[in-house]
CSV table of C-alpha atoms in Angstrom, one decimal:
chain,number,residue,atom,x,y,z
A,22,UNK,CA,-20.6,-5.4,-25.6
A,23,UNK,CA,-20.7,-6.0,-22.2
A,24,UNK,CA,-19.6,-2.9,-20.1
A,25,UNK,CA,-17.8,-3.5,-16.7
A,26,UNK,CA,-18.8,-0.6,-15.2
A,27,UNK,CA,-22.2,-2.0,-15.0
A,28,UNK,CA,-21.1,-5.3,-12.7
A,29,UNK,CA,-21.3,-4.3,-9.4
A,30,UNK,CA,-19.4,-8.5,-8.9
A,31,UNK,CA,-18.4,-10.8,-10.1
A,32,UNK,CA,-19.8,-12.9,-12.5
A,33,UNK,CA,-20.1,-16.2,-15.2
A,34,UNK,CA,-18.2,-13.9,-17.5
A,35,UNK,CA,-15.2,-13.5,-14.9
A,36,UNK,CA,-15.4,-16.9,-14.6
A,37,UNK,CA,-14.9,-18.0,-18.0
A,38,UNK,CA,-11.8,-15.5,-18.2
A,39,UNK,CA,-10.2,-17.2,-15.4
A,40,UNK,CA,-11.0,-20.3,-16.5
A,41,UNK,CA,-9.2,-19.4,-20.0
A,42,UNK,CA,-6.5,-18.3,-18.1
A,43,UNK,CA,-6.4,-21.3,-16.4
A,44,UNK,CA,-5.7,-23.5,-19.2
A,45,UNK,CA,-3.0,-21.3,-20.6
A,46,UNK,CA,-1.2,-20.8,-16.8
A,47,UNK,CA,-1.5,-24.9,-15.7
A,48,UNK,CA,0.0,-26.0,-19.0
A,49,UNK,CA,2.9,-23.2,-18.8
A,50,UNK,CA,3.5,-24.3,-15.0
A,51,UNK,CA,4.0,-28.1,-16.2
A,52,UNK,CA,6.4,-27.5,-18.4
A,53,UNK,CA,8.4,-25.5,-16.1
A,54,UNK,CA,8.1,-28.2,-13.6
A,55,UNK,CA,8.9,-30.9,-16.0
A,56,UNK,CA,12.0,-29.0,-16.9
A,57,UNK,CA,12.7,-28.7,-13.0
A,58,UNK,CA,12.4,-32.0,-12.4
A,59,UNK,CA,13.7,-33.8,-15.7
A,60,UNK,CA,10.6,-35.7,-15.7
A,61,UNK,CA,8.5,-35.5,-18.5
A,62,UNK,CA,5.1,-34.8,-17.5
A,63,UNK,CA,1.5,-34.9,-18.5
A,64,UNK,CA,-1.5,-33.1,-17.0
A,65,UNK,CA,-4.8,-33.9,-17.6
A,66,UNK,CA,-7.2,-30.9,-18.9
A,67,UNK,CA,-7.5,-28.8,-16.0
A,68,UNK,CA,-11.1,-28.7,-14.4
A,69,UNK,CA,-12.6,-25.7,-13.3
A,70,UNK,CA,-14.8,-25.4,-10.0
A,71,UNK,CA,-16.6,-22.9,-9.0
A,72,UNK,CA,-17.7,-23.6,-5.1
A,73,UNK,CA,-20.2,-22.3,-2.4
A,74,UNK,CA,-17.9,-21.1,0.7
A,75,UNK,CA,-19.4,-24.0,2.6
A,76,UNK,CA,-18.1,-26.2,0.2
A,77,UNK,CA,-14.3,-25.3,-0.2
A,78,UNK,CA,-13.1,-28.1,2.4
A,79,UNK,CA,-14.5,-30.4,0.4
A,80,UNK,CA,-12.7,-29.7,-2.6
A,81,UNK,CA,-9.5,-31.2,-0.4
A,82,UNK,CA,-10.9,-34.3,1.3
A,83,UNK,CA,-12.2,-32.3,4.4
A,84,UNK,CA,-12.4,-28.8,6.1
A,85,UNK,CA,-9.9,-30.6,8.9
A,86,UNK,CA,-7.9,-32.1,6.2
A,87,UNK,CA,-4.0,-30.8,6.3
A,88,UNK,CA,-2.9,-29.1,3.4
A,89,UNK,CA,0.3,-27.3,2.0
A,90,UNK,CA,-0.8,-23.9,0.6
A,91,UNK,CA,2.1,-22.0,-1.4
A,92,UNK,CA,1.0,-18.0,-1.9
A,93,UNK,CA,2.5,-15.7,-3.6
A,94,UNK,CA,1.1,-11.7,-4.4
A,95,UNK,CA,0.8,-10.6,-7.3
A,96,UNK,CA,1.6,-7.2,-8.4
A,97,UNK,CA,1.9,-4.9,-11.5
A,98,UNK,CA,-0.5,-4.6,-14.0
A,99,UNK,CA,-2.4,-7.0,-12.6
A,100,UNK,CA,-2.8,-6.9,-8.7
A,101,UNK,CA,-4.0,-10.0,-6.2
A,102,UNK,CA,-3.2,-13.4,-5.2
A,103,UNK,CA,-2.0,-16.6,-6.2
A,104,UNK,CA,-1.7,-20.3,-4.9
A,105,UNK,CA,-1.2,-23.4,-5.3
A,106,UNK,CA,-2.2,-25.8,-3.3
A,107,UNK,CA,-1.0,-30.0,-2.2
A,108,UNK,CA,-1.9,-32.6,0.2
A,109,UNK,CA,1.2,-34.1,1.8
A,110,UNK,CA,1.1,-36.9,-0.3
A,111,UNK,CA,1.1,-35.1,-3.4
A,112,UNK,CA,3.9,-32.5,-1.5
A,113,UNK,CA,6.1,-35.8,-0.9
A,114,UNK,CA,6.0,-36.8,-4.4
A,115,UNK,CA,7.3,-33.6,-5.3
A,116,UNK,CA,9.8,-33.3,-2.6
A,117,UNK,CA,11.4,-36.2,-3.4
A,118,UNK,CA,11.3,-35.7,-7.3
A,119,UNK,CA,13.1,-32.7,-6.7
A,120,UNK,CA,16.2,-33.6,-4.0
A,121,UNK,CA,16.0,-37.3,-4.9
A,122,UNK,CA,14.4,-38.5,-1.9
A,123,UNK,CA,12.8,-41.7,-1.0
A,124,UNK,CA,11.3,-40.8,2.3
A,125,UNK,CA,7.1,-41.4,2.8
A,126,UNK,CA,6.4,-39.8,6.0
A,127,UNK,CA,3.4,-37.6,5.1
A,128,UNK,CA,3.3,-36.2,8.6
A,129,UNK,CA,6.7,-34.3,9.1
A,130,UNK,CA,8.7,-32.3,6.2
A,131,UNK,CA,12.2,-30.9,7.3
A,132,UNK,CA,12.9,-27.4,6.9
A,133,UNK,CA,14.8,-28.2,4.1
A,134,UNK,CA,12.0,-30.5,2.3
A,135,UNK,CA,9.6,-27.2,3.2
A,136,UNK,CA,11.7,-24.8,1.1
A,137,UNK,CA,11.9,-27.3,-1.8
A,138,UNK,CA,8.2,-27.8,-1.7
A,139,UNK,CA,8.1,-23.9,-1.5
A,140,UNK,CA,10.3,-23.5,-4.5
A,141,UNK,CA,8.0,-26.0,-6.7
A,142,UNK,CA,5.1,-23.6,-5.4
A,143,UNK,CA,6.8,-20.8,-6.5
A,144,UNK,CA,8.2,-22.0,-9.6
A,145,UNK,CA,4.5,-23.1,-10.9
A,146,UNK,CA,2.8,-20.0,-9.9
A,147,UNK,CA,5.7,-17.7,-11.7
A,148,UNK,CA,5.0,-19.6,-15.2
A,149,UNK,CA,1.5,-19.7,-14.4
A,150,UNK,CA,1.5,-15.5,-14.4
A,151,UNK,CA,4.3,-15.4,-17.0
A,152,UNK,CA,1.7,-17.2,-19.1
A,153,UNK,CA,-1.0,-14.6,-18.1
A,154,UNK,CA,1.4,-11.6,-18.5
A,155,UNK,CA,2.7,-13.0,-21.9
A,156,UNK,CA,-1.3,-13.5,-22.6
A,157,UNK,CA,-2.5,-10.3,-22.2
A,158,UNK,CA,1.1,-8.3,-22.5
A,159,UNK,CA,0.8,-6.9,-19.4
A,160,UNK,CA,3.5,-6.4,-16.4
A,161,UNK,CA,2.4,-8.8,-13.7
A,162,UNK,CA,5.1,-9.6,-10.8
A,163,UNK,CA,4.9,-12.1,-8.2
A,164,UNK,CA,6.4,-11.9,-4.6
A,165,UNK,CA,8.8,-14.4,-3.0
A,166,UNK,CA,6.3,-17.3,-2.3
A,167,UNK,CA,5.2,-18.2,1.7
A,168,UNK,CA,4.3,-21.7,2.7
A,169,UNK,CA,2.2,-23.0,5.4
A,170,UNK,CA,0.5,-26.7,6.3
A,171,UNK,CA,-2.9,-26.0,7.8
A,172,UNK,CA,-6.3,-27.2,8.1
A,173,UNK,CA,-7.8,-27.2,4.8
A,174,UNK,CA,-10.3,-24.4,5.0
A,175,UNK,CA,-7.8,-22.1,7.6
A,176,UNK,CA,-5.5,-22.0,4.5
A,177,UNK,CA,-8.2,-21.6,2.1
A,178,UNK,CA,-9.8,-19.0,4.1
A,179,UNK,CA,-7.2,-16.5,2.9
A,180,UNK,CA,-7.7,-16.5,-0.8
A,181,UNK,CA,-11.6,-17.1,0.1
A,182,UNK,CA,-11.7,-14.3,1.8
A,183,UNK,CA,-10.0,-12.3,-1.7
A,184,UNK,CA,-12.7,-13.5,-3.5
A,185,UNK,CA,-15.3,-13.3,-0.9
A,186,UNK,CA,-14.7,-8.9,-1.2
A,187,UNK,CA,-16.7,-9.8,-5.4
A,188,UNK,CA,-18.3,-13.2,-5.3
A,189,UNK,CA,-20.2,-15.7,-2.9
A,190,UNK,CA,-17.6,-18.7,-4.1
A,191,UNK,CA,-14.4,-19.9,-5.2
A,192,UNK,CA,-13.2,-20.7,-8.2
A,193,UNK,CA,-10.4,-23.8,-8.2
A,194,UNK,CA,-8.6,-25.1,-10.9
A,195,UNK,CA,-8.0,-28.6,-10.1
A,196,UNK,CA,-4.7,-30.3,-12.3
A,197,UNK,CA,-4.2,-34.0,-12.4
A,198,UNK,CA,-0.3,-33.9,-13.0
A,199,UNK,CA,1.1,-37.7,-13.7
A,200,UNK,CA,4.8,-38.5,-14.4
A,201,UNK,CA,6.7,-40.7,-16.2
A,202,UNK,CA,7.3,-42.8,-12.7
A,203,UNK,CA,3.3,-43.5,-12.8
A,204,UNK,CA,3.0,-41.6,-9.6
A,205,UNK,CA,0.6,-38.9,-9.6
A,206,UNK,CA,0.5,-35.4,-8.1
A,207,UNK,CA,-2.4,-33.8,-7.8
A,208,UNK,CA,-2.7,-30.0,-7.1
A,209,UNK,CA,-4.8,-26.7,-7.2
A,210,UNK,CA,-4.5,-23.6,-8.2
A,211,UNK,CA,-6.4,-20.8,-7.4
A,212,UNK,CA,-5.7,-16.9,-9.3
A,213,UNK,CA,-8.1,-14.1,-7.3
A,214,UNK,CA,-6.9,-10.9,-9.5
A,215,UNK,CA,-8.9,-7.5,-8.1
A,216,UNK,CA,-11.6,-6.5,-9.5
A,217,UNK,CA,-10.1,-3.5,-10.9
A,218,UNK,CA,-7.4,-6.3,-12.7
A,219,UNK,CA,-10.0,-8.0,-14.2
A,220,UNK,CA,-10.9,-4.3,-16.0
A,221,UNK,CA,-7.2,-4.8,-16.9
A,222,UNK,CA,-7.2,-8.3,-18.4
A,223,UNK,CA,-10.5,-7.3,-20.3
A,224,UNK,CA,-9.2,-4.0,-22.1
A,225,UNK,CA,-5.8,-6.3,-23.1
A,226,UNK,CA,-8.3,-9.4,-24.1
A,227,UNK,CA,-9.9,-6.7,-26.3
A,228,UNK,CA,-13.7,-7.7,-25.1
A,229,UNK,CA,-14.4,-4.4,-23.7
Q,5,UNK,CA,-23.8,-30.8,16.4
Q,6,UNK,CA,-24.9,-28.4,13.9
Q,7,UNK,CA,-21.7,-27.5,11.3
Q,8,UNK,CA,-21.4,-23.7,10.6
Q,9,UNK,CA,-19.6,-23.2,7.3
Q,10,UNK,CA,-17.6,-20.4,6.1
Q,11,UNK,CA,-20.0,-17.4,5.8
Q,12,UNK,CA,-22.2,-19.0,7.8
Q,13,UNK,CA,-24.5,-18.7,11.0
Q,14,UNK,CA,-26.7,-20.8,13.0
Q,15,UNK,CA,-28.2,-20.1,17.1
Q,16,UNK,CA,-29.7,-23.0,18.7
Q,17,UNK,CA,-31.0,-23.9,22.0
Q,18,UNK,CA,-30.1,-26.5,25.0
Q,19,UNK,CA,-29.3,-29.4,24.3
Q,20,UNK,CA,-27.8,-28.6,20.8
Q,21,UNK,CA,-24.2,-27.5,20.2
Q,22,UNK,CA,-22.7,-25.5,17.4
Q,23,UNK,CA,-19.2,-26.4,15.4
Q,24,UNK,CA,-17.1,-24.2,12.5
Q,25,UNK,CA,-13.9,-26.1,11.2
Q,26,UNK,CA,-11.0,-25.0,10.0
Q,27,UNK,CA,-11.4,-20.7,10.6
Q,28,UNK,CA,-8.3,-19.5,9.3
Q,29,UNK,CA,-7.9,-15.7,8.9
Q,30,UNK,CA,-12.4,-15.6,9.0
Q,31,UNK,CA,-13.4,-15.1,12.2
Q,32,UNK,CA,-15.7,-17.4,14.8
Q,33,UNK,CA,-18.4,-15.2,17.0
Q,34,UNK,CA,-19.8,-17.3,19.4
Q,35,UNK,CA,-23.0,-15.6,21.4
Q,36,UNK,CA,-24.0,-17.2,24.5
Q,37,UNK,CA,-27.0,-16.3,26.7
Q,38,UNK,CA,-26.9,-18.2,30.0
Q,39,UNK,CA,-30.0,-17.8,31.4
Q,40,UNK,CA,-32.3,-19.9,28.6
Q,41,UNK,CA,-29.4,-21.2,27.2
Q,42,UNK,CA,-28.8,-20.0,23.7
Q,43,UNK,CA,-26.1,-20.0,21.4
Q,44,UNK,CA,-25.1,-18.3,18.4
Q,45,UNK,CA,-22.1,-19.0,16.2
Q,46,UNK,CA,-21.0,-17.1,13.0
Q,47,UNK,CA,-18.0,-17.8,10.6
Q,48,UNK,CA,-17.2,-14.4,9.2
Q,49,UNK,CA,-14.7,-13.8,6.4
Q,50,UNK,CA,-15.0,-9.7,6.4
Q,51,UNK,CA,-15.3,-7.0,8.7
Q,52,UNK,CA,-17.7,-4.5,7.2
Q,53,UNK,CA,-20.8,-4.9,4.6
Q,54,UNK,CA,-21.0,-1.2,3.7
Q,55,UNK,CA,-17.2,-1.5,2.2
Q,56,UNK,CA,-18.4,-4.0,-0.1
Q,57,UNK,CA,-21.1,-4.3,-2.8
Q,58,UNK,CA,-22.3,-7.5,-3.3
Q,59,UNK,CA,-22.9,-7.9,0.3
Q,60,UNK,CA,-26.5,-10.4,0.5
Q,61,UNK,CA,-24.8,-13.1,2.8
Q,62,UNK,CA,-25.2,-11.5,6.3
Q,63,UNK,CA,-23.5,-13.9,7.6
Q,64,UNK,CA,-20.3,-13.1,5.5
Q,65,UNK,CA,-19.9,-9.8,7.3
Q,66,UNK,CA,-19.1,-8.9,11.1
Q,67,UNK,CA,-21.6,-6.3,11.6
Q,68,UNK,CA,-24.2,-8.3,9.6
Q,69,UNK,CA,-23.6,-11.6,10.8
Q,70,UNK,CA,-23.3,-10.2,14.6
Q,71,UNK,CA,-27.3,-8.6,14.2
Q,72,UNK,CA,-28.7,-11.0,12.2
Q,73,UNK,CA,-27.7,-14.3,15.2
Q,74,UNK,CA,-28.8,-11.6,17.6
Q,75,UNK,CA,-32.0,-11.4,16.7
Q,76,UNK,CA,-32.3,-15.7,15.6
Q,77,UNK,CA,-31.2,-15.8,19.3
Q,78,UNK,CA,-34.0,-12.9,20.8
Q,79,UNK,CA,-36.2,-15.5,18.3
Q,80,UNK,CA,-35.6,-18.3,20.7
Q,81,UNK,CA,-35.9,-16.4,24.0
Q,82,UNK,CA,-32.4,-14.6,24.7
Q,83,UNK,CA,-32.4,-11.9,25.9
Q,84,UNK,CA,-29.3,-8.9,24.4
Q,85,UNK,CA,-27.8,-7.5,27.6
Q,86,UNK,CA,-27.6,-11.0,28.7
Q,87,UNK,CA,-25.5,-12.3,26.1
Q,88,UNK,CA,-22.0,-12.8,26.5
Q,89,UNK,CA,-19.3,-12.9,23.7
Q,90,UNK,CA,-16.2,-15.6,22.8
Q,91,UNK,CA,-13.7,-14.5,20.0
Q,92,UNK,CA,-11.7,-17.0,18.4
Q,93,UNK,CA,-9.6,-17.2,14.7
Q,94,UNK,CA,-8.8,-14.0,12.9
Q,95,UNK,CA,-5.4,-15.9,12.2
Q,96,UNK,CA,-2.8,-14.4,9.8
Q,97,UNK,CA,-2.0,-17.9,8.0
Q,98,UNK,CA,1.1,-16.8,5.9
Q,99,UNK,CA,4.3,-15.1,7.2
Q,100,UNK,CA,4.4,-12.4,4.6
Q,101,UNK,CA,6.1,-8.9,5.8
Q,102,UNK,CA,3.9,-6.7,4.5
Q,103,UNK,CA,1.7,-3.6,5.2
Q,104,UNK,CA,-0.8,-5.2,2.4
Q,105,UNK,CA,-4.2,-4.4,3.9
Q,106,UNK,CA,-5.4,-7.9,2.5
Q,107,UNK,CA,-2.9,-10.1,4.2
Q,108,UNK,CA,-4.2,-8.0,7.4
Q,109,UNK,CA,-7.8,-9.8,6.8
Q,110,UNK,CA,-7.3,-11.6,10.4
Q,111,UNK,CA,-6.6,-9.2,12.7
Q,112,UNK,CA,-9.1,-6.8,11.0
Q,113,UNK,CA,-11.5,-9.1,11.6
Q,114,UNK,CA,-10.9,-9.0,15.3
Q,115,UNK,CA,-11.1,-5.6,15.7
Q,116,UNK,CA,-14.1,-5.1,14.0
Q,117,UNK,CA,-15.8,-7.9,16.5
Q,118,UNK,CA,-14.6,-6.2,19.2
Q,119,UNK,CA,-15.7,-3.0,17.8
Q,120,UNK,CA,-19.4,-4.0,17.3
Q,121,UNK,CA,-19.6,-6.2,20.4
Q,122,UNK,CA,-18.9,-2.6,22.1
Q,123,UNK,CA,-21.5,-0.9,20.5
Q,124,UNK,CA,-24.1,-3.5,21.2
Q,125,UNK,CA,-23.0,-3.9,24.5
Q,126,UNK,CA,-22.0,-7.2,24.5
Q,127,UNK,CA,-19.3,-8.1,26.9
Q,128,UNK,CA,-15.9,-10.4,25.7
Q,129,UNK,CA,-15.5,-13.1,27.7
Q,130,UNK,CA,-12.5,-14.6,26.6
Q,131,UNK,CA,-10.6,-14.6,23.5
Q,132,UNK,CA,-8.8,-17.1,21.1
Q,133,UNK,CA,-7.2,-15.0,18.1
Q,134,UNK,CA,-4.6,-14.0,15.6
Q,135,UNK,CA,-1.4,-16.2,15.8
Q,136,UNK,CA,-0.9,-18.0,12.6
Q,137,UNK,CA,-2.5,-21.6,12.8
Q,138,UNK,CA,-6.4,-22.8,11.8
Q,139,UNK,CA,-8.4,-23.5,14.6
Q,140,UNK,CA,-11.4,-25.9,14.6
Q,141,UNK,CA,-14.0,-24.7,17.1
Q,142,UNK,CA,-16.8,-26.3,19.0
Q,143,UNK,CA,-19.8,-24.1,21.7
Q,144,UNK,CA,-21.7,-26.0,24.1
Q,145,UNK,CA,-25.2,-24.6,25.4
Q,146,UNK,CA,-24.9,-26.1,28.4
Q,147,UNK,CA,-22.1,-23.9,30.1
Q,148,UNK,CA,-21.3,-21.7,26.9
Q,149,UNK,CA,-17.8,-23.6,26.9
Q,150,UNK,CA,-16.0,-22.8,23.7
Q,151,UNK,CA,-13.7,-25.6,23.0
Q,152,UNK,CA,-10.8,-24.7,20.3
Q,153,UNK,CA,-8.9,-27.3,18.6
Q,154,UNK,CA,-5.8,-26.8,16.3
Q,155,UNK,CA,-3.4,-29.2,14.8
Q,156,UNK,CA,-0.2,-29.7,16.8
Q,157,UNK,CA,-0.8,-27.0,19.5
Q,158,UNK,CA,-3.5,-28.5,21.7
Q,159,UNK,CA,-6.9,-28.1,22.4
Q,160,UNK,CA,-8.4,-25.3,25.0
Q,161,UNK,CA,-11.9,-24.2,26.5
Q,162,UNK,CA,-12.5,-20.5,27.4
């Protein structure tokens, strides 16, 4: 048995648990966001990546590429961050799946078309941990979401940064989402729990 | 131009330049000895390596980073008390109102620059930081311009 009090960071162990958790968080947050749209949905099988810092632009078209990153913090049992991010294509589709828009400008979002896209963010990211909570039964709260559009890497710097504190990467889970309408979203998640959460989810997964 | 990527370094000499896009809450430490004409630049995501454990990327770290492109640049004939110092990022990139230390990252980041430039003696010469937007940024050898670029709010040299 593997004992975590011998990893000083993280590891390929880690990375398979948040890869598990990954599959059981993506599929909860499509449902959710089939039922908030009345659209039925499919995803494909989320892929996992695990990247070099100097790599996480890439992951998004581009270091320089602008992005909508949705973050929320999670707290409870489990404490760290969450986030989903969308390029303003896939942030358009969305938008206008939700109010019934038809605009395609991928260059400015209204206030109002920002708290929409805000509210998809947040509603994904609360199944996603109400799947991991139910998962492990443990008490894990997340905060009012906060949206901003950035370069690529600026936005990504802030969960990088979470798991720059254990690892030397970042770990993405990438979801195809494709609707009914043939038009496909796609998005990414990222979930950096602590390190001390990740003693959490262990003890509740029962593996040490 | 040479690219320096997140938790990242590189020092060159005339005629090269150095880039980092897209800092965000990491910060950019550009180094600049005028005389021979060096240049350093380091994309840091933390401010201290003794607060952390796994801490083999120097360039990851502030204090790290900031000796190892010292001595890369005393490698390729600067000189320390020559060198001159340009801040820019340490951005906090989501509105959150919060005392969370983690959501702080940016402006920690900038202190602890300013902090270690200090001890080594390195003069600021100007300064680019905190706000809440992703700068791109770009240091010449020639003049030690530091050109900062930024999506929908302009681009400056200082």
């Amino acid at each position: 048995m593997r004992m975590l009090g011998d990893m000083k960071s993280f590891n390929q162990f880690h990375i398979d648990i948040l890869k598990e958790i990954g599959n059981i968080g993506v599929g909860n947050a499509i449902s959710s966001l089939s039922a908030l749209l009345n659209t039925e949905m499919k995803m494909t099988v989320p892929e996992v990546k695990f990247l070099d810092f100097k790599e996480v632009g890439s992951i998004l078209g581009g270091d320089e590429v602008l992005v909508f990153g949705i973050l929320v913090q999670v707290s409870g049992d489990i404490n760290g961050m969450m986030m989903f991010l969308v390029k303003p294509e896939s942030a358009r589709a969305l938008i206008n799946g939700l109010i019934g828009g038809d605009s395609n400008d991928l260059l400015n979002f209204s206030e109002m078309e920002q708290s929409a896209l805000q509210e998809i963010g947040n509603i994904l990211c609360s199944s996603y941990l109400g799947a991991l909570s139910g998962f492990i039964n443990k008490k894990v709260t997340p905060s009012p979401p906060v949206l901003a559009l950035d370069m690529a890497t600026a936005i990504l710097s802030v969960p990088a940064i979470e798991f720059g504190k254990m690892a030397d990467g970042v770990l993405f889970i990438d979801t195809v989402i494709n609707t009914s309408s043939d038009s496909s979203v796609s998005g990414f998640f990222l979930l950096v729990p602590d390190m001390e959460s990740f003693n959490v989810i262990l003890t509740s997964l029962g593996v040490m | 131009m040479i690219v320096v990527g997140m938790a990242d370094l590189n020092t060159v000499k005339e005629p090269g330049a150095l880039t980092t896009l897209g800092l965000g809450s990491c910060v950019g430490i550009a180094l600049y000895d005028p005389v021979v004409k060096v240049a350093g630049l380091a994309h840091c995501m933390l401010p201290e390596s003794t607060k952390i454990s796994n801490n083999a990327n120097v360039a990851k770290f502030v204090d790290t980073a900031l000796e190892s492109m010292i001595n890369d640049m005393i490698m390729k004939g600067a000189i320390r008390r020559r060198m001159v110092a340009k801040l820019a990022g340490g951005a906090q990139m989501f509105a959150f109102n919060s005392s969370n230390e983690s959501l702080r990252i940016g402006d920690r980041n900038v202190e602890a620059s300013i902090l270690n430039l200090r001890k080594l003696g390195i003069p600021i010469a100007s300064v680019d930081v905190r706000e809440n937007y992703g700068r791109t940024v770009e240091l010449y050898t020639h003049d030690g311009s530091f050109v900062i670029k930024t999506i929908g709010r302009g681009v400056k040299t200082i």
